[in-house]
mmCIF file with all atom_site columns, N, CA and C in Angstrom:
data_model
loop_
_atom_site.group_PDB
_atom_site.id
_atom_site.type_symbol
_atom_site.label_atom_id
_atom_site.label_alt_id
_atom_site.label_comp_id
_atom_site.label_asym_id
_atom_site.label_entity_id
_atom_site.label_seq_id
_atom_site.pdbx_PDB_ins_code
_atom_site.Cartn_x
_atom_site.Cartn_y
_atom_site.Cartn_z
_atom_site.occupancy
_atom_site.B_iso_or_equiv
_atom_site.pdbx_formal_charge
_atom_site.auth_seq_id
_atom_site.auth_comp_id
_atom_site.auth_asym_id
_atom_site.auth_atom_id
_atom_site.pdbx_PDB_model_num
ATOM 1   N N  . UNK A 1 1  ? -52.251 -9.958 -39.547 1.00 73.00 ? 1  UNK A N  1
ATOM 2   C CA . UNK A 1 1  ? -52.234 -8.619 -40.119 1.00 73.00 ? 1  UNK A CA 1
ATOM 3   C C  . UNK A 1 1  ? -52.950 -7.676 -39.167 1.00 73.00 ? 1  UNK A C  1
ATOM 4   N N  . UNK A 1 2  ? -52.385 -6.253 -38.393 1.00 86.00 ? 2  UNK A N  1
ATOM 5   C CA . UNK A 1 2  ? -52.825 -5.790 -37.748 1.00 86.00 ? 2  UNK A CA 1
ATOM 6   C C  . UNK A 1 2  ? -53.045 -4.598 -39.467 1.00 86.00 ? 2  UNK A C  1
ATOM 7   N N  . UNK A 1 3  ? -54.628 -3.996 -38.320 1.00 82.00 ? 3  UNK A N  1
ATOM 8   C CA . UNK A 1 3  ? -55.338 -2.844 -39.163 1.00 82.00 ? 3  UNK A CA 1
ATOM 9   C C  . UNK A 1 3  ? -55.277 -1.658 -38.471 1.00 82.00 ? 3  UNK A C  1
ATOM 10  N N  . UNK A 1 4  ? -54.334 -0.424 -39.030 1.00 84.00 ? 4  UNK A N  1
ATOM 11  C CA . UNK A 1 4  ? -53.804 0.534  -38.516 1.00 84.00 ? 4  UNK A CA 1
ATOM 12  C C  . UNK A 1 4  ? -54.796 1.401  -38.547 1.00 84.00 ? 4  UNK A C  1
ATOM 13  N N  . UNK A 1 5  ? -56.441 1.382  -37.426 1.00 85.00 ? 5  UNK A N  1
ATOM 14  C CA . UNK A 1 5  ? -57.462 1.686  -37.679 1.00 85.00 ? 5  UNK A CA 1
ATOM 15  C C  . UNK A 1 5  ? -57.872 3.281  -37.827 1.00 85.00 ? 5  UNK A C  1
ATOM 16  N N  . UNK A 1 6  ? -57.012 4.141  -37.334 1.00 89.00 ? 6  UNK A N  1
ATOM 17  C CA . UNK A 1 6  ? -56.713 5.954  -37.418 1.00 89.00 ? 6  UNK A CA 1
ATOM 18  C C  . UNK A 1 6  ? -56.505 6.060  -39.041 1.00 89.00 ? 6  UNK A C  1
ATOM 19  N N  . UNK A 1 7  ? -55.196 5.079  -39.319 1.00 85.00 ? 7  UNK A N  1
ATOM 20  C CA . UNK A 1 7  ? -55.163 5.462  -41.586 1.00 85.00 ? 7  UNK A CA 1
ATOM 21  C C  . UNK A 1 7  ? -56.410 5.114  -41.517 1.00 85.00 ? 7  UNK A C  1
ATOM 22  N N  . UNK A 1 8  ? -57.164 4.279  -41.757 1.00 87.00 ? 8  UNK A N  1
ATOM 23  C CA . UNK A 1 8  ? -58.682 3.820  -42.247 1.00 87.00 ? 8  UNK A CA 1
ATOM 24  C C  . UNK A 1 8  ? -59.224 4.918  -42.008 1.00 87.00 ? 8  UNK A C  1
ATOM 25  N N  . UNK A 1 9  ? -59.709 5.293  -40.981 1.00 92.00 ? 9  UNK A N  1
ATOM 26  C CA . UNK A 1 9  ? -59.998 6.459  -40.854 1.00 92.00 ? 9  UNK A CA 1
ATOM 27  C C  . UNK A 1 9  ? -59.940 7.509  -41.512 1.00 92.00 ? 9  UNK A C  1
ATOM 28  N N  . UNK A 1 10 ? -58.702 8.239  -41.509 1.00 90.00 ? 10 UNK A N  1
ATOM 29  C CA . UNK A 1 10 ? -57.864 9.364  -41.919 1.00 90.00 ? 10 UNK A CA 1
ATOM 30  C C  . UNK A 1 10 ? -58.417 8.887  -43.611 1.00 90.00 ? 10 UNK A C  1
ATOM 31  N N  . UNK A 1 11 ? -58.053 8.135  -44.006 1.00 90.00 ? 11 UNK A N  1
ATOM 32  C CA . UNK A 1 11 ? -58.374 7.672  -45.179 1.00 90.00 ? 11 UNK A CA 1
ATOM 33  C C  . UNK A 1 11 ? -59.951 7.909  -45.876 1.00 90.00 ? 11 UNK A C  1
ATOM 34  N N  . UNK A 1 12 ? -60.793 7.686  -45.164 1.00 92.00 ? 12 UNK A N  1
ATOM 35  C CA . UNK A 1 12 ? -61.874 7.677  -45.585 1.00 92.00 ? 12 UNK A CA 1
ATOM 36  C C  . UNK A 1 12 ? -62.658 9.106  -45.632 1.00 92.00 ? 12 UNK A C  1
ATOM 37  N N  . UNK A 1 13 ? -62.350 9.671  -44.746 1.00 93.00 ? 13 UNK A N  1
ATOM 38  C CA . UNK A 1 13 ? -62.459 11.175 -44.523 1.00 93.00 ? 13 UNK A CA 1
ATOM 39  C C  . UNK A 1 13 ? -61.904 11.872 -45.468 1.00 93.00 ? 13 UNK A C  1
ATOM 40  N N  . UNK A 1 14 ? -60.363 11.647 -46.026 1.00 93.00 ? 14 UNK A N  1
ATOM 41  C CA . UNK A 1 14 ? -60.056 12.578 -47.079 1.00 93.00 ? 14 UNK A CA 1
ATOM 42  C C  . UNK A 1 14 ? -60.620 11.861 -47.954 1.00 93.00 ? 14 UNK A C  1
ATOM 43  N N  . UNK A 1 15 ? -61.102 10.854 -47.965 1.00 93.00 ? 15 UNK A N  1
ATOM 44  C CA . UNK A 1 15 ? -61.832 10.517 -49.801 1.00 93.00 ? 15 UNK A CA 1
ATOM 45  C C  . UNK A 1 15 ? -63.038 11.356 -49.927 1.00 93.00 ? 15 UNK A C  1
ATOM 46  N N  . UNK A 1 16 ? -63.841 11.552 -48.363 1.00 95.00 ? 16 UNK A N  1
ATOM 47  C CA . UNK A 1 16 ? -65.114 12.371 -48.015 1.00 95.00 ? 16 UNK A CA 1
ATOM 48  C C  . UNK A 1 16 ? -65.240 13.592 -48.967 1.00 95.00 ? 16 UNK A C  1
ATOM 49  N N  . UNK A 1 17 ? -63.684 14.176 -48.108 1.00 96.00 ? 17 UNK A N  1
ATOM 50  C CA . UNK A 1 17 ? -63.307 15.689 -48.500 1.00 96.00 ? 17 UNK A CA 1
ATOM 51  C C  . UNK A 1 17 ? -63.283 15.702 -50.223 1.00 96.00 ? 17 UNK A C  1
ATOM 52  N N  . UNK A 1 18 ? -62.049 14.739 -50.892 1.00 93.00 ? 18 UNK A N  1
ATOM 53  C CA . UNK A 1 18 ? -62.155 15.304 -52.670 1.00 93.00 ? 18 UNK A CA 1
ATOM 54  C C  . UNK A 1 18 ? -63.465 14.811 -52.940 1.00 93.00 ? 18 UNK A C  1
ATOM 55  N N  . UNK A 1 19 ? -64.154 14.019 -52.694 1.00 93.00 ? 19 UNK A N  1
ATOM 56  C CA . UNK A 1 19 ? -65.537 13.420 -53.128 1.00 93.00 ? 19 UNK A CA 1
ATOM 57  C C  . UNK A 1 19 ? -66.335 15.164 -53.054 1.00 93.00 ? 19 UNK A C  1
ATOM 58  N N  . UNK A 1 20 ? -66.693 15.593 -52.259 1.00 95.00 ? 20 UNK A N  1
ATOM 59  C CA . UNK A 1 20 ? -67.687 16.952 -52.176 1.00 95.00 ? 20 UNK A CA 1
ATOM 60  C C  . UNK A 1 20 ? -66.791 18.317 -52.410 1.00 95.00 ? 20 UNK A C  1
ATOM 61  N N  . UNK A 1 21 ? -65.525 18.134 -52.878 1.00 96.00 ? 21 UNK A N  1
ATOM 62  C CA . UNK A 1 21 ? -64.834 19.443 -53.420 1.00 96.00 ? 21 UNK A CA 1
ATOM 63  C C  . UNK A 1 21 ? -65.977 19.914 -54.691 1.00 96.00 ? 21 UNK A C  1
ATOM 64  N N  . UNK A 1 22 ? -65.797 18.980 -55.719 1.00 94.00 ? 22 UNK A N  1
ATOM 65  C CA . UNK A 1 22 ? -66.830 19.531 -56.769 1.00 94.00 ? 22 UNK A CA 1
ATOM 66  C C  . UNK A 1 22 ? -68.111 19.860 -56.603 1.00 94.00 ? 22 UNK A C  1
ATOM 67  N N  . UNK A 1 23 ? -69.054 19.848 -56.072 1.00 95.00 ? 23 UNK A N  1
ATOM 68  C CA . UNK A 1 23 ? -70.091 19.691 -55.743 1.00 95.00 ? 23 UNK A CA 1
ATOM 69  C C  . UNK A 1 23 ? -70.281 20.975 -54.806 1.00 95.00 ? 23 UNK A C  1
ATOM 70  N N  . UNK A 1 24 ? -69.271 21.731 -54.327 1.00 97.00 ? 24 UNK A N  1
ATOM 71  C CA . UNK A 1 24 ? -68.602 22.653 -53.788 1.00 97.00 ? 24 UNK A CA 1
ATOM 72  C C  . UNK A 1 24 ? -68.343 23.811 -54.500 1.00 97.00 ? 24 UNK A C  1
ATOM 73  N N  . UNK A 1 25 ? -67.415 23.278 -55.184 1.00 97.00 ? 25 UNK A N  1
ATOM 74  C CA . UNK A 1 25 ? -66.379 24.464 -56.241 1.00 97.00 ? 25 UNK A CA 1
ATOM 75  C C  . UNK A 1 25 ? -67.565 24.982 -57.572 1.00 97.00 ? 25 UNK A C  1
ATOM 76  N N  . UNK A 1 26 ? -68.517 23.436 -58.210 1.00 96.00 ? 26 UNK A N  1
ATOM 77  C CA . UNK A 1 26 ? -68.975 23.801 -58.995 1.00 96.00 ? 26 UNK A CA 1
ATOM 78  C C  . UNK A 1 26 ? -70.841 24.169 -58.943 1.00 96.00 ? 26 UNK A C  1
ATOM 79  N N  . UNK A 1 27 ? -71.302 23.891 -57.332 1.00 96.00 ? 27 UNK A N  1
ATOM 80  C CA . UNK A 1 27 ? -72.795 23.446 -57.257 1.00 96.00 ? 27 UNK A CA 1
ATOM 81  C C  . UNK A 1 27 ? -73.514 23.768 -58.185 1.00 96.00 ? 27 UNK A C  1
ATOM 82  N N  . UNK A 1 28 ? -73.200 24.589 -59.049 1.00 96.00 ? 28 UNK A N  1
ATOM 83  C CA . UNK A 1 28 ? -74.436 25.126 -60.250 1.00 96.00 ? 28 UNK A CA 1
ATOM 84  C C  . UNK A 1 28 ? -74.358 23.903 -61.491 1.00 96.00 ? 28 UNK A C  1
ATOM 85  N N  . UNK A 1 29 ? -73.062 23.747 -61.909 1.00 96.00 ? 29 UNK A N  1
ATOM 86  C CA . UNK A 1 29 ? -72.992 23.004 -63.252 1.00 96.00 ? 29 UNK A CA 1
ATOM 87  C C  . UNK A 1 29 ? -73.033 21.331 -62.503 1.00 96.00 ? 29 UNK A C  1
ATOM 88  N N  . UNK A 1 30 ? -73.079 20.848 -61.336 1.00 95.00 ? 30 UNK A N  1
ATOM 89  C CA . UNK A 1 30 ? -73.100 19.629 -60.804 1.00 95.00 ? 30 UNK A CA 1
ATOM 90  C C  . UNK A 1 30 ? -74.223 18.833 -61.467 1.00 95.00 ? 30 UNK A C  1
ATOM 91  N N  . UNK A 1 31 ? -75.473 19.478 -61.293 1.00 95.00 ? 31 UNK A N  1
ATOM 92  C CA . UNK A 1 31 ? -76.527 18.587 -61.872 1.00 95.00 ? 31 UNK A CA 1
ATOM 93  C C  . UNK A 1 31 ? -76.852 18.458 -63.400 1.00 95.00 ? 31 UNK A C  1
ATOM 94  N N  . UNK A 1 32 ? -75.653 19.238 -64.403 1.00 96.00 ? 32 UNK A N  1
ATOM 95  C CA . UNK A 1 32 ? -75.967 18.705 -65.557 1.00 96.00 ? 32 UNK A CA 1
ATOM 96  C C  . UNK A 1 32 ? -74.828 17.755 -65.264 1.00 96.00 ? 32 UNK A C  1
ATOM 97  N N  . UNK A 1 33 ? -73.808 17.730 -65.020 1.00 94.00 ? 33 UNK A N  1
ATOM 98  C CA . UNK A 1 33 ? -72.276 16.846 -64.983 1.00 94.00 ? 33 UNK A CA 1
ATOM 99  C C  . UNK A 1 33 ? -73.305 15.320 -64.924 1.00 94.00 ? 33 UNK A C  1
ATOM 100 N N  . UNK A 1 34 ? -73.908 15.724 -63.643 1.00 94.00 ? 34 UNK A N  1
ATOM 101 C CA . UNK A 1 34 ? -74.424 14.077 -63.485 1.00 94.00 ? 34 UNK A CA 1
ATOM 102 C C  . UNK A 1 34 ? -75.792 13.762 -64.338 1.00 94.00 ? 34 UNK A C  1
ATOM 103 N N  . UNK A 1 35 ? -76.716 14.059 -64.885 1.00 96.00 ? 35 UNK A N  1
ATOM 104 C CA . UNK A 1 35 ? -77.431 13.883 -66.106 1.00 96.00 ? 35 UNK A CA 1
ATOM 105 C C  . UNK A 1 35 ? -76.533 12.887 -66.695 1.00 96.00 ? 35 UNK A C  1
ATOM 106 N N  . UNK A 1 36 ? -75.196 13.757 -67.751 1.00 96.00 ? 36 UNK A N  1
ATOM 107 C CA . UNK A 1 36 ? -74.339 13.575 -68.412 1.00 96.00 ? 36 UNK A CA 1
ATOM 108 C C  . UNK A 1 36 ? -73.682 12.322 -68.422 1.00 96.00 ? 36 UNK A C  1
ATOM 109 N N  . UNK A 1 37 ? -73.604 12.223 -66.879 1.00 94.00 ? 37 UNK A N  1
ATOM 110 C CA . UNK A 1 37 ? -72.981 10.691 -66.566 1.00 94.00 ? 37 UNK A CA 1
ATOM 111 C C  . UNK A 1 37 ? -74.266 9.256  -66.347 1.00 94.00 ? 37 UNK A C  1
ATOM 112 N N  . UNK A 1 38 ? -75.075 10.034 -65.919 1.00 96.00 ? 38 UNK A N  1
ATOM 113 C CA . UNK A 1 38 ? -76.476 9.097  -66.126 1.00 96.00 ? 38 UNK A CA 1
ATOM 114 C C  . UNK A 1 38 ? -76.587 8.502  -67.359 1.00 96.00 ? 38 UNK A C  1
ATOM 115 N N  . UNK A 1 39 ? -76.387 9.196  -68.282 1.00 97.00 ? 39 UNK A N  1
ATOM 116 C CA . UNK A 1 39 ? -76.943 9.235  -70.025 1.00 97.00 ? 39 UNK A CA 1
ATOM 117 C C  . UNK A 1 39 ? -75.943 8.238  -70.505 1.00 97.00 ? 39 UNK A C  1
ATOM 118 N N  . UNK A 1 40 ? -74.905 7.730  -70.250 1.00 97.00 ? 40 UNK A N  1
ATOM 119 C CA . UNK A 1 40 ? -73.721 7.249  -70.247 1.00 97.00 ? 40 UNK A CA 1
ATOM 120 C C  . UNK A 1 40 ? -73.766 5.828  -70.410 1.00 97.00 ? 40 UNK A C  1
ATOM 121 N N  . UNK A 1 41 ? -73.147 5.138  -71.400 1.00 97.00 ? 41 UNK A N  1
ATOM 122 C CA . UNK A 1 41 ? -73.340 3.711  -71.141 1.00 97.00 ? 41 UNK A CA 1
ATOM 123 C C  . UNK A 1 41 ? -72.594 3.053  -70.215 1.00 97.00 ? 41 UNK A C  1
ATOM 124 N N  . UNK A 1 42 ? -73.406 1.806  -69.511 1.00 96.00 ? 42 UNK A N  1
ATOM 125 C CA . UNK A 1 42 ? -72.363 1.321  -68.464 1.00 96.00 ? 42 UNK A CA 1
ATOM 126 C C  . UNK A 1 42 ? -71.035 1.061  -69.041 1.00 96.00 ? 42 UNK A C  1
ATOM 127 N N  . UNK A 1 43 ? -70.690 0.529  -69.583 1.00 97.00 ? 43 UNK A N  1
ATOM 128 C CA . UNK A 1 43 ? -68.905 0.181  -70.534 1.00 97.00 ? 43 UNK A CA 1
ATOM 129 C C  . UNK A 1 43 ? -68.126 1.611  -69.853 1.00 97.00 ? 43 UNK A C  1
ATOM 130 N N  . UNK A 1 44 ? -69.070 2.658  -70.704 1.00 96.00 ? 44 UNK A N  1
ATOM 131 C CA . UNK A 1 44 ? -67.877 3.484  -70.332 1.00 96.00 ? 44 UNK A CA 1
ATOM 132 C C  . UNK A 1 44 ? -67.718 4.416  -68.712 1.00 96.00 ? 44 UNK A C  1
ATOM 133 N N  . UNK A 1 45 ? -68.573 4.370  -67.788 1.00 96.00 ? 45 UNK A N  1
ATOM 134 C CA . UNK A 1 45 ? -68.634 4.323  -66.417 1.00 96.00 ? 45 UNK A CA 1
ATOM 135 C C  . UNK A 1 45 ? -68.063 3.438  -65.769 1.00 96.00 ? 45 UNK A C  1
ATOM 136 N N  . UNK A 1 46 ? -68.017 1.694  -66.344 1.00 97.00 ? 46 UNK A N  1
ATOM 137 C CA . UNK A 1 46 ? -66.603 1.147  -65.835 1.00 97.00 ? 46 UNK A CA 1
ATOM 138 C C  . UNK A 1 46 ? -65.598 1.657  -65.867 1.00 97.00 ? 46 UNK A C  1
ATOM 139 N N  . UNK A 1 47 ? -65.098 1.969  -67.624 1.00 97.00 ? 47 UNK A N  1
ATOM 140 C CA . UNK A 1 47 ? -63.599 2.312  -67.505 1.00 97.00 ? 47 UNK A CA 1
ATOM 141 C C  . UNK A 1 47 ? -63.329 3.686  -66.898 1.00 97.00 ? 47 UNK A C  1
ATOM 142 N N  . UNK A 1 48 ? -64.141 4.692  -66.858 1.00 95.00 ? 48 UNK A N  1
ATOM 143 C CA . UNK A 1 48 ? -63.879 6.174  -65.825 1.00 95.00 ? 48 UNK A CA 1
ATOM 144 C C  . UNK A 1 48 ? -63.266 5.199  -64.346 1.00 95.00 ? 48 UNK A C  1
ATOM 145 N N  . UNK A 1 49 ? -64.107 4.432  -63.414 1.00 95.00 ? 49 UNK A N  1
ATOM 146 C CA . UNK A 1 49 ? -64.115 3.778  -62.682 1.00 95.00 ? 49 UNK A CA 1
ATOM 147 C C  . UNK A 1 49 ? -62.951 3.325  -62.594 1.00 95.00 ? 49 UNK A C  1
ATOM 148 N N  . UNK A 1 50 ? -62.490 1.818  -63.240 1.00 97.00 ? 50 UNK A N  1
ATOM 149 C CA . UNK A 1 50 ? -61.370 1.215  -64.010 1.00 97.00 ? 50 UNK A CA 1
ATOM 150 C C  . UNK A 1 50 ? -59.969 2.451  -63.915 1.00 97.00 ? 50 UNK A C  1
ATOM 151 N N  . UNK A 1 51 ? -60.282 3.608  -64.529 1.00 96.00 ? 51 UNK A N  1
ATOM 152 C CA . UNK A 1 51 ? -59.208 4.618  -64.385 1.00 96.00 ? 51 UNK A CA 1
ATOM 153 C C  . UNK A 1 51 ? -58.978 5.190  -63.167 1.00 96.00 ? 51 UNK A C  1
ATOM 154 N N  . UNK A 1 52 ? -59.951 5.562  -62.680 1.00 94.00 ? 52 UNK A N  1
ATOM 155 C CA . UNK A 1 52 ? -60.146 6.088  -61.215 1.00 94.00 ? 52 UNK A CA 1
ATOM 156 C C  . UNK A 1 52 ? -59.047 4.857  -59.793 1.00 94.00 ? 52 UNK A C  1
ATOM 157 N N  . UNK A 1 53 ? -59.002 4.232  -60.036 1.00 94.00 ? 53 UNK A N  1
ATOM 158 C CA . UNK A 1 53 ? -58.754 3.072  -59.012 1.00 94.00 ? 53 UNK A CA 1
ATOM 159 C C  . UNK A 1 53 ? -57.710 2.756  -59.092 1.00 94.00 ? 53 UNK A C  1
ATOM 160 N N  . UNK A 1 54 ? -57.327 2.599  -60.728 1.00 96.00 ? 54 UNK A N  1
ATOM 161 C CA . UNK A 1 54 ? -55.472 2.556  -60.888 1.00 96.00 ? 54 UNK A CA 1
ATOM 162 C C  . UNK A 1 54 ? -54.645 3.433  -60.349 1.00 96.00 ? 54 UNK A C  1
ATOM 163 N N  . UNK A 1 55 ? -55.331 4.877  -60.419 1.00 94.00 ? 55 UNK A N  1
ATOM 164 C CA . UNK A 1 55 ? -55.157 5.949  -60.726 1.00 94.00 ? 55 UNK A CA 1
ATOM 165 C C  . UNK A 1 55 ? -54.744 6.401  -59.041 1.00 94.00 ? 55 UNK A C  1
ATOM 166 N N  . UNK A 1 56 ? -55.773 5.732  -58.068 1.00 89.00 ? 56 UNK A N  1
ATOM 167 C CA . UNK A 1 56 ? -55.407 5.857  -56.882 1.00 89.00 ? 56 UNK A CA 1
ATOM 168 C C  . UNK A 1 56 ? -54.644 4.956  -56.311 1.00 89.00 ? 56 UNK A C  1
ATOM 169 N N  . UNK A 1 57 ? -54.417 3.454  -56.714 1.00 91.00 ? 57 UNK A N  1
ATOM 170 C CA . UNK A 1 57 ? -53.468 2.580  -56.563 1.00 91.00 ? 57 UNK A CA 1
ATOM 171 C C  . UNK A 1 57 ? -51.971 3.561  -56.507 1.00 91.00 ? 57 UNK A C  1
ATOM 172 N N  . UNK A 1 58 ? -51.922 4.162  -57.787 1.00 92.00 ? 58 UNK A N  1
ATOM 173 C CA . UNK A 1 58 ? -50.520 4.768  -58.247 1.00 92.00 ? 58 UNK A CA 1
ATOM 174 C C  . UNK A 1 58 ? -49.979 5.718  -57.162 1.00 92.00 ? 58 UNK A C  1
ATOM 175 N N  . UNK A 1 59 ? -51.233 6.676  -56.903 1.00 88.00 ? 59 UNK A N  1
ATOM 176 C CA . UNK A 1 59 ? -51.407 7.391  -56.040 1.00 88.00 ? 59 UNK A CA 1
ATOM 177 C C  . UNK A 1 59 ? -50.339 6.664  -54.466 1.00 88.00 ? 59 UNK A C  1
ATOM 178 N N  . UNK A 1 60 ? -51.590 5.700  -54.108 1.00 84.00 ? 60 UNK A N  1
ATOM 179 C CA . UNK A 1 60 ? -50.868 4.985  -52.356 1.00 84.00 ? 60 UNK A CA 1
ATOM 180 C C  . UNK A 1 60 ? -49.371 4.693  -53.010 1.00 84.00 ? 60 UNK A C  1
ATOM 181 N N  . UNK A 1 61 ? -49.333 3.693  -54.019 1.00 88.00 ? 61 UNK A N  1
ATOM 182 C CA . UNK A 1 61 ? -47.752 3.415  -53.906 1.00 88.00 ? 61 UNK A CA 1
ATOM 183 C C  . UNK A 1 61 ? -46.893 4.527  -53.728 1.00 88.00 ? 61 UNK A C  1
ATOM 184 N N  . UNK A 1 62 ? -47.030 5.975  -54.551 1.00 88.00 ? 62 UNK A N  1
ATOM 185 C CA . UNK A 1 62 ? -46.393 6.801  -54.289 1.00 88.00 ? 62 UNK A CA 1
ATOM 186 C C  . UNK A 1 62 ? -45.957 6.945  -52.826 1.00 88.00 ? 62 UNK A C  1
ATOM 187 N N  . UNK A 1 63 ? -47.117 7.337  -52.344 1.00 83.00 ? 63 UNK A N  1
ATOM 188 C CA . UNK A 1 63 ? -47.023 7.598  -50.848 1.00 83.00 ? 63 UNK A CA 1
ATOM 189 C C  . UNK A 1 63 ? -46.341 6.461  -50.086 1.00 83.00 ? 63 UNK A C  1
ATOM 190 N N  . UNK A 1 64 ? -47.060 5.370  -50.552 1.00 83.00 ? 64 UNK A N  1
ATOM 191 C CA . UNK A 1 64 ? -45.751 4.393  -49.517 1.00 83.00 ? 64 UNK A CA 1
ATOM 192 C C  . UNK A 1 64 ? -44.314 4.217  -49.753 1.00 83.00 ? 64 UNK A C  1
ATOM 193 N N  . UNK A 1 65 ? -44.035 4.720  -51.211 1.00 87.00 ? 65 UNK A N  1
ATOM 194 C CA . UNK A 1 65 ? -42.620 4.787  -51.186 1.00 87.00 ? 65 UNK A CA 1
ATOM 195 C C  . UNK A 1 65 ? -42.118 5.930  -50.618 1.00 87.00 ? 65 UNK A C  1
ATOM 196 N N  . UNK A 1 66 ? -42.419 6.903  -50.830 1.00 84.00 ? 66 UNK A N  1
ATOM 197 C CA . UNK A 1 66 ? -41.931 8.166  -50.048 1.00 84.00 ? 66 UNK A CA 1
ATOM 198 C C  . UNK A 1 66 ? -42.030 7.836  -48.628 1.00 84.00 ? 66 UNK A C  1
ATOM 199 N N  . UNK A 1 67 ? -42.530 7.398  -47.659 1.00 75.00 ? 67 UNK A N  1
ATOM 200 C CA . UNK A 1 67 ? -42.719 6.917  -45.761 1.00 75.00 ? 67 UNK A CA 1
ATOM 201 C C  . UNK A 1 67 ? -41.512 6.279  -45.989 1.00 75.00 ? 67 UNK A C  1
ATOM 202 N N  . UNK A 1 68 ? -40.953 4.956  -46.700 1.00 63.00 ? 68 UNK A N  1
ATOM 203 C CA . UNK A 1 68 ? -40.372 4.077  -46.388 1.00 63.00 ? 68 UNK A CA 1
ATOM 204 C C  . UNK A 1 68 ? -39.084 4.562  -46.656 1.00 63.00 ? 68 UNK A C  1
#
């Protein structure tokens, strides 16, 4: 298996980018958001998580069907 090391890249950088959009768009209301999520039981910070990951799974397949 060769590792197409520029996507890795490219990849990790735009996760950089939506990761600090909010934190950006919203800096004032950021530090109650995360309180909020602090206060939070682990169960349900998995499934945000859990959703998050499918959610980007769905995401790549898209994209790899559209290349191919």
């Amino acid at each position: 298996m060769n590792i197409d090391w520029s996507l890795l890249i490219c990849a990790v950088g735009l996760a950089l980018v939506f990761e600090g959009i909010p934190y950006f768009l919203f800096a004032e209301r950021m530090p109650l958001v995360l309180v909020k999520l602090a206060e939070q039981p682990p169960r349900f910070l998995r499934y945000i998580g859990l959703v998050a990951m499918i959610l980007g799974l769905l995401i790549i397949s898209l994209g790899r069907s559209l290349i191919m």
